[in-house]
C-alpha cells in the first residue's frame, strides 16, 4: 500500500495564479482532510470529506475549494493565489471510529510570490 | 471554540535528560492522540489514549490521559537525538463528528 500520496512536493506560484494539489489514498478510508501548516505551527483544517460526493469547510476554507468524486481522490484547488497561502499543505485520511487514526501524505510546500 | 493548548512550545535539552510535554483543554474528549512529525514529513501517530487516567508506554515514552479526559501528558525518559521532532496532541471530540482538534505542537530538540 502506498498510503496517502500528494503531488507536487514543491511549487512556486505567482500572485493570482491557480493550481490544484492532488491527493490520493489507497486504504479505502471514507474520511479525508486537507490541512495547512505554517512555520513552527500546528495544523489548521481547510476542508474535509466524509465520503465520495460529500465535503465540508474546516477552520480556514477561504481561497480554497475541494471535490471528492471518488473514495480515493481528494484534490484541493487554489484560486487566485495570495502570499498568505504560502504554507505546507498536508492531505490525510483516517480510519473509522473508534480508532480514528489519521494517515498523512508527505506534504506540498507552496510558495506564493 | 474548542482549544487544545500545548506547553512548552519549544524545548531544547541535552541527551539523557527527562522531559514532559503537556496538552490541556477545558473540553472533554472521547480520546486523545499524540503524533510526532519530523522535518519534511507528515505527522505519524504515536498513541491513542481513551480511558480517563489511562497510562500507555512506548519504550521511553509514557503517555497519560487525565482522569477528567481534558488533559494529557507525554513524558520522555533519557531523551535521545532521535526523539527530536514536533510533537502534536489531538483530541477526538464526539460533538464534532469525531474530527480531531489539534494542539499547536511542541518543538523538541535533543542535543547530543
Short mmCIF file of C-alpha atoms in Angstrom, two decimals:
data_model
loop_
_atom_site.label_atom_id
_atom_site.label_comp_id
_atom_site.label_asym_id
_atom_site.label_seq_id
_atom_site.Cartn_x
_atom_site.Cartn_y
_atom_site.Cartn_z
CA UNK A 1 0.00 0.00 0.00
CA UNK A 2 1.25 3.46 -0.90
CA UNK A 3 -0.85 5.08 1.84
CA UNK A 4 -1.53 8.76 1.16
CA UNK A 5 0.24 10.32 -1.80
CA UNK A 6 0.47 14.02 -2.68
CA UNK A 7 1.70 15.85 -5.74
CA UNK A 8 3.54 18.07 -6.32
CA UNK A 9 6.10 18.16 -3.49
CA UNK A 10 7.09 21.76 -4.16
CA UNK A 11 5.51 24.59 -6.13
CA UNK A 12 6.08 28.29 -6.60
CA UNK A 13 3.11 30.37 -7.76
CA UNK A 14 2.77 33.96 -8.73
CA UNK A 15 0.06 36.07 -7.11
CA UNK A 16 -3.24 35.48 -8.88
CA UNK A 17 -2.32 32.11 -10.39
CA UNK A 18 -4.35 28.98 -9.68
CA UNK A 19 -3.36 25.38 -9.10
CA UNK A 20 -4.65 22.02 -7.90
CA UNK A 21 -2.92 19.98 -5.23
CA UNK A 22 -3.50 16.30 -5.79
CA UNK A 23 -4.14 13.76 -3.01
CA UNK A 24 -4.90 10.06 -3.26
CA UNK A 25 -5.22 7.25 -0.72
CA UNK A 26 -5.41 3.50 -1.27
CA UNK A 27 -6.69 2.47 2.17
CA UNK A 28 -10.39 2.78 1.31
CA UNK A 29 -10.89 5.40 4.03
CA UNK A 30 -14.10 7.38 3.98
CA UNK A 31 -12.70 10.42 5.78
CA UNK A 32 -10.15 12.67 4.12
CA UNK A 33 -8.73 16.04 5.16
CA UNK A 34 -6.71 18.97 3.92
CA UNK A 35 -4.57 20.88 6.39
CA UNK A 36 -2.15 23.74 6.13
CA UNK A 37 0.82 24.12 8.44
CA UNK A 38 2.62 27.43 8.77
CA UNK A 39 6.24 27.51 10.02
CA UNK A 40 6.52 26.43 13.65
CA UNK A 41 2.79 25.99 13.97
CA UNK A 42 0.29 23.18 14.28
CA UNK A 43 -2.26 22.07 11.70
CA UNK A 44 -5.23 24.09 10.53
CA UNK A 45 -8.09 22.28 8.83
CA UNK A 46 -9.05 23.67 5.42
CA UNK A 47 -11.67 21.20 4.18
CA UNK A 48 -12.70 17.67 4.91
CA UNK A 49 -14.80 14.94 3.34
CA UNK A 50 -16.76 12.12 4.94
CA UNK A 51 -17.15 10.19 1.70
CA UNK A 52 -17.42 10.49 -2.07
CA UNK A 53 -19.60 13.45 -3.01
CA UNK A 54 -19.61 14.96 0.50
CA UNK A 55 -17.32 17.79 1.55
CA UNK A 56 -17.41 20.44 4.26
CA UNK A 57 -15.49 23.51 5.35
CA UNK A 58 -12.92 23.42 8.10
CA UNK A 59 -11.37 26.25 10.08
CA UNK A 60 -9.70 28.15 7.20
CA UNK A 61 -11.56 27.45 3.89
CA UNK A 62 -11.36 30.88 2.25
CA UNK A 63 -9.44 30.86 -1.02
CA UNK A 64 -9.71 27.09 -1.45
CA UNK A 65 -12.07 24.57 -2.98
CA UNK A 66 -12.31 20.79 -2.93
CA UNK A 67 -14.13 17.98 -4.64
CA UNK A 68 -14.48 14.28 -3.85
CA UNK A 69 -15.72 12.33 -6.86
CA UNK A 70 -14.16 9.04 -5.72
CA UNK A 71 -13.19 7.46 -2.41
CA UNK A 72 -9.52 7.57 -3.42
CA UNK A 73 -9.03 11.16 -4.60
CA UNK A 74 -9.44 14.48 -2.80
CA UNK A 75 -7.90 17.38 -4.77
CA UNK A 76 -7.53 20.87 -3.31
CA UNK A 77 -7.94 23.83 -5.63
CA UNK A 78 -6.35 27.23 -5.00
CA UNK A 79 -7.91 30.06 -6.96
CA UNK A 80 -6.21 33.44 -7.25
CA UNK A 81 -3.19 32.58 -5.11
CA UNK A 82 -2.15 35.10 -2.45
CA UNK A 83 1.08 35.37 -0.38
CA UNK A 84 -0.96 34.39 2.72
CA UNK A 85 -1.39 30.96 1.16
CA UNK A 86 2.33 30.27 1.37
CA UNK A 87 2.43 27.19 3.58
CA UNK A 88 2.93 23.43 3.68
CA UNK A 89 -0.22 21.55 2.76
CA UNK A 90 -0.96 18.10 4.12
CA UNK A 91 -3.60 15.69 2.97
CA UNK A 92 -4.74 12.97 5.36
CA UNK A 93 -7.19 10.12 5.53
CA UNK A 94 -8.40 8.33 8.61
CA UNK A 95 -9.77 5.06 9.84
CA UNK A 96 -13.33 4.94 11.11
CA UNK A 97 -14.44 5.25 14.73
CA UNK A 98 -13.29 4.13 17.26
CA UNK A 99 -9.69 4.03 16.01
CA UNK A 100 -9.73 7.49 14.34
CA UNK A 101 -6.08 7.25 13.26
CA UNK A 102 -5.08 9.81 10.66
CA UNK A 103 -2.53 8.94 7.97
CA UNK A 104 -0.75 11.85 6.37
CA UNK A 105 0.81 12.40 3.00
CA UNK A 106 4.33 13.83 2.67
CA UNK A 107 3.07 17.37 2.11
CA UNK A 108 3.24 20.02 -0.61
CA UNK A 109 5.40 23.06 0.07
CA UNK A 110 3.78 26.03 -1.68
CA UNK A 111 5.29 29.48 -2.05
CA UNK A 112 3.28 32.38 -3.49
CA UNK A 113 5.37 35.33 -4.66
CA UNK B 1 -14.16 27.18 20.05
CA UNK B 2 -12.52 24.07 21.42
CA UNK B 3 -8.86 24.58 22.12
CA UNK B 4 -6.01 22.28 22.95
CA UNK B 5 -3.10 24.13 24.49
CA UNK B 6 0.31 22.54 24.40
CA UNK B 7 3.24 23.51 26.56
CA UNK B 8 6.02 24.22 26.24
CA UNK B 9 6.01 25.43 22.64
CA UNK B 10 9.72 24.80 22.33
CA UNK B 11 12.15 22.67 24.33
CA UNK B 12 15.86 22.12 23.78
CA UNK B 13 17.65 19.74 26.15
CA UNK B 14 20.73 17.55 26.35
CA UNK B 15 20.73 13.88 25.51
CA UNK B 16 19.94 11.77 28.57
CA UNK B 17 17.65 14.30 30.27
CA UNK B 18 13.98 13.70 31.02
CA UNK B 19 11.15 15.93 29.83
CA UNK B 20 7.38 16.30 29.97
CA UNK B 21 5.08 17.89 27.40
CA UNK B 22 1.55 18.92 28.36
CA UNK B 23 -1.69 19.14 26.44
CA UNK B 24 -4.59 20.91 28.20
CA UNK B 25 -8.17 21.79 27.36
CA UNK B 26 -11.39 22.89 29.01
CA UNK B 27 -13.26 20.38 26.85
CA UNK B 28 -13.79 16.69 27.48
CA UNK B 29 -12.52 14.40 24.75
CA UNK B 30 -13.55 10.86 23.97
CA UNK B 31 -9.91 10.11 23.24
CA UNK B 32 -6.64 11.90 22.73
CA UNK B 33 -3.84 11.18 20.32
CA UNK B 34 -0.16 12.07 20.18
CA UNK B 35 1.63 12.43 16.85
CA UNK B 36 5.28 13.07 16.03
CA UNK B 37 6.31 14.99 12.96
CA UNK B 38 9.84 15.00 11.60
CA UNK B 39 11.10 17.79 9.30
CA UNK B 40 9.76 17.48 5.76
CA UNK B 41 7.25 14.77 6.63
CA UNK B 42 3.66 14.45 7.77
CA UNK B 43 2.73 13.61 11.37
CA UNK B 44 2.74 9.97 12.41
CA UNK B 45 0.51 8.59 15.16
CA UNK B 46 2.35 7.50 18.32
CA UNK B 47 -0.50 6.56 20.64
CA UNK B 48 -4.20 6.94 21.37
CA UNK B 49 -5.44 7.15 24.97
CA UNK B 50 -9.11 6.54 25.60
CA UNK B 51 -9.89 5.97 29.27
CA UNK B 52 -9.56 8.66 31.96
CA UNK B 53 -6.40 8.01 33.96
CA UNK B 54 -5.00 5.70 31.31
CA UNK B 55 -1.23 5.36 31.05
CA UNK B 56 0.47 3.93 27.97
CA UNK B 57 4.15 3.27 27.46
CA UNK B 58 6.03 3.18 24.20
CA UNK B 59 9.65 2.33 25.05
CA UNK B 60 10.99 5.50 26.75
CA UNK B 61 7.78 7.47 26.10
CA UNK B 62 4.98 7.49 28.68
CA UNK B 63 1.57 8.94 27.80
CA UNK B 64 -1.11 9.75 30.35
CA UNK B 65 -4.74 10.80 29.90
CA UNK B 66 -6.17 12.92 32.70
CA UNK B 67 -8.90 11.49 34.92
CA UNK B 68 -11.41 14.01 33.57
CA UNK B 69 -10.30 13.36 29.94
CA UNK B 70 -9.45 17.06 29.48
CA UNK B 71 -5.66 16.86 29.51
CA UNK B 72 -2.75 14.62 28.66
CA UNK B 73 0.99 14.47 29.11
CA UNK B 74 3.91 12.92 27.29
CA UNK B 75 6.99 12.07 29.34
CA UNK B 76 10.26 11.06 27.70
CA UNK B 77 12.90 9.36 29.80
CA UNK B 78 16.58 9.65 28.87
CA UNK B 79 15.89 11.61 25.69
CA UNK B 80 17.92 10.76 22.62
CA UNK B 81 18.69 12.81 19.47
CA UNK B 82 16.30 10.54 17.55
CA UNK B 83 13.44 11.94 19.67
CA UNK B 84 13.88 15.33 18.00
CA UNK B 85 10.73 16.49 16.24
CA UNK B 86 7.43 18.28 16.54
CA UNK B 87 5.03 16.59 18.96
CA UNK B 88 1.35 17.25 18.35
CA UNK B 89 -1.59 16.30 20.52
CA UNK B 90 -5.04 15.94 19.00
CA UNK B 91 -8.34 15.41 20.77
CA UNK B 92 -11.26 13.46 19.37
CA UNK B 93 -14.49 15.23 20.25
CA UNK B 94 -17.73 13.34 19.82
CA UNK B 95 -19.75 16.51 19.17
CA UNK B 96 -17.52 17.40 16.21
CA UNK B 97 -18.32 14.30 14.17
CA UNK B 98 -15.14 12.75 15.55
CA UNK B 99 -12.98 15.43 13.97
CA UNK B 100 -9.58 15.98 15.53
CA UNK B 101 -8.92 19.18 17.48
CA UNK B 102 -5.18 19.88 17.14
CA UNK B 103 -2.76 21.48 19.54
CA UNK B 104 -0.14 23.87 18.15
CA UNK B 105 2.69 21.45 18.87
CA UNK B 106 5.86 21.26 20.93
CA UNK B 107 9.10 21.52 19.01
CA UNK B 108 11.63 19.28 20.76
CA UNK B 109 15.37 19.34 20.09
CA UNK B 110 17.66 16.82 21.78
CA UNK B 111 21.29 17.83 21.61
CA UNK B 112 23.95 15.08 21.59
#
